[in-house]
């Protein structure tokens, strides 16, 4: 169905995460002459994070549409076009501003297929710029993915690497359902191998980012590199960490997580979003229900504190999970439970 | 009148169909056949019928919680609508929508909407899609059709109304915004929910024509909306049309409407759009009572057949609850 490609090779070009996303958009705009992009400042200026740079110049103002600052109308308009068979990718400049468009996302886009008894498709992708980039403070730093995973009808994607970002975004654009595509601002400049070929990464396919045998650390978005650093740090203590990235939260690769737990028997869940009712709570419940037989220790969650994201760097460090807290979480799960 | 007898007969038949459809729905609800909300549009039939008479099959509408009229005027089958109200599988939405959400993609009806104002930007997007389709077809036409957003006076206070008008005017999209000003938002009269009388005046803020139609006169609605639709088709952008009308019943079935002065109700009752149009057809258009009785019998027969169809339609099975959440049906487990 989709041209799957092997994992990136050393010979592949190195691209930034932002460039990988731009390339996905560019290739999809070229592939499908109906596809539109909508968002604030995404046209001639190329977006506040530069992700859409050059697309307006190449495809013109009828394909890459600069909108007024009207989140509800942007999402509603994109949705209307999608209902009429014109796929649209929306950029929400900061995911926090999705609050202004919640009706259109949650009550309209998520529900229309269902409420109409399957009469319509909603080929809509909403790119959500998420998380903190350091001192962006409480209204420009939130990680709101759990809200959307709680709404049936939406798919929720969390890309952590340039390779995944390009492949997942292409899969999201070709998906007939509404997809919220989370991009972490801190990752935009990170680099990685990205094949020049057309490839997709299926939604619902998790990935073993680093193999290990003692503990699985589930991490997504900007927590993936942090979890990798923590894994290296504890390797010296003789703890073998597997880092596992679900890559999409809905659909969620339950079989993949189960396979990882079969190897390790221990689970640490890491996310930037607040701990309370975060996506980690759902994963913990799911594993308790379905993988209890595999667990050698109680599950540990390492998450944002239940506080808004503060501005002062030392406060932000206290609220958001850093490498040190992930290391602590790994040690805690190793110390508890059965050998 | 310069209209053909067939056209006038159709307008009358459509208005009467809406009136009788909703009167029957009210009875059927009392009889226990309808489990959910019902917001009758009785008294507002001329807006739905006059506006939809200006549309072509390829055009789109979005509707409101008070949508039966728009949906019937767009050509929906009353039987499948009743089936939806009865929550049956043969309903337009397979029993998953009810009165608040009836949609028919095939008829360009992109849904009644449970959220006041929710359909307005969706119509803007449908209009955008119609311009994209025209561009892809390469015919040089500005659009492949027109989208109409129906909404009430109350909805015109929503932020998304203003965002949508601004965007549509900026991009000159082929959309017509039709405000049915029935003088109430739920139980609140217009003068207590907005400081203006003419909602059409709000168009000034978006450099868009704002026009008022007599919403109880189907031909006036047809004329005013017709002009707006023609402008939209020719690439001249959106119009805000305000239709002054009145709902003759409560906000929902069961609401007695005690918050309304009886003399106000009586004054509008005297301007009942179905009754006054019938009188006009007899007085000015050469119709005989026998002609109109024939129309009336045909409407009754259609509704009778529709109710029978809906009452016999099967109820959905529990496992259908997980169908159509996504295009590929997932297994419904916790994180599917
Ligand atoms: C966003 C939202 N707020 C409130 C309601 C509850 N509600 C349903 S209908 C209605 C009144 C709407 O008034 P108007 O837009 O004038 O339409 P009308 O009922 O007069 O046809 C309200 C407040 C709702 N459905 N959606």
mmCIF file of C-alpha atoms and ligand atoms in Angstrom, chain B residues 65-66 114-116 152-155 158 182 184-186 251, ligand 1:
data_model
loop_
_atom_site.group_PDB
_atom_site.id
_atom_site.type_symbol
_atom_site.label_atom_id
_atom_site.label_comp_id
_atom_site.label_asym_id
_atom_site.label_seq_id
_atom_site.Cartn_x
_atom_site.Cartn_y
_atom_site.Cartn_z
ATOM 1 C CA UNK B 65 -29.908 23.077 14.799
ATOM 2 C CA UNK B 66 -33.115 24.319 13.128
ATOM 3 C CA UNK B 114 -25.398 21.254 17.050
ATOM 4 C CA UNK B 115 -23.001 24.113 17.630
ATOM 5 C CA UNK B 116 -24.397 27.596 17.100
ATOM 6 C CA UNK B 152 -29.510 32.571 13.166
ATOM 7 C CA UNK B 153 -29.362 36.013 14.718
ATOM 8 C CA UNK B 154 -27.837 34.447 17.824
ATOM 9 C CA UNK B 155 -25.052 32.836 15.796
ATOM 10 C CA UNK B 158 -20.137 34.206 17.662
ATOM 11 C CA UNK B 182 -36.262 35.155 13.816
ATOM 12 C CA UNK B 184 -34.815 35.269 19.262
ATOM 13 C CA UNK B 185 -31.728 33.386 20.279
ATOM 14 C CA UNK B 186 -33.249 30.588 22.311
ATOM 15 C CA UNK B 251 -37.308 27.147 20.555
HETATM 16 C C1 LIG C 1 -22.010 27.193 20.807
HETATM 17 C C2 LIG C 1 -23.389 26.964 21.309
HETATM 18 N N1 LIG C 1 -23.833 27.716 22.358
HETATM 19 C C3 LIG C 1 -25.093 27.533 22.817
HETATM 20 C C4 LIG C 1 -25.910 26.588 22.266
HETATM 21 C C5 LIG C 1 -27.331 26.369 22.793
HETATM 22 N N2 LIG C 1 -28.272 26.910 21.802
HETATM 23 C C6 LIG C 1 -28.863 26.125 20.895
HETATM 24 S S1 LIG C 1 -29.817 26.992 19.841
HETATM 25 C C7 LIG C 1 -29.455 28.440 20.596
HETATM 26 C C8 LIG C 1 -30.015 29.722 20.079
HETATM 27 C C9 LIG C 1 -29.494 30.064 18.741
HETATM 28 O O1 LIG C 1 -30.081 31.229 18.299
HETATM 29 P P1 LIG C 1 -30.053 31.631 16.784
HETATM 30 O O2 LIG C 1 -28.681 31.494 16.257
HETATM 31 O O3 LIG C 1 -30.688 32.965 16.669
HETATM 32 O O4 LIG C 1 -30.914 30.542 16.051
HETATM 33 P P2 LIG C 1 -32.459 30.211 16.241
HETATM 34 O O5 LIG C 1 -32.570 29.222 17.373
HETATM 35 O O6 LIG C 1 -33.152 31.468 16.506
HETATM 36 O O7 LIG C 1 -32.872 29.579 14.957
HETATM 37 C C10 LIG C 1 -28.596 28.223 21.662
HETATM 38 C C11 LIG C 1 -28.104 29.290 22.540
HETATM 39 C C12 LIG C 1 -25.380 25.801 21.232
HETATM 40 N N3 LIG C 1 -26.077 24.809 20.678
HETATM 41 N N4 LIG C 1 -24.135 26.043 20.755
#
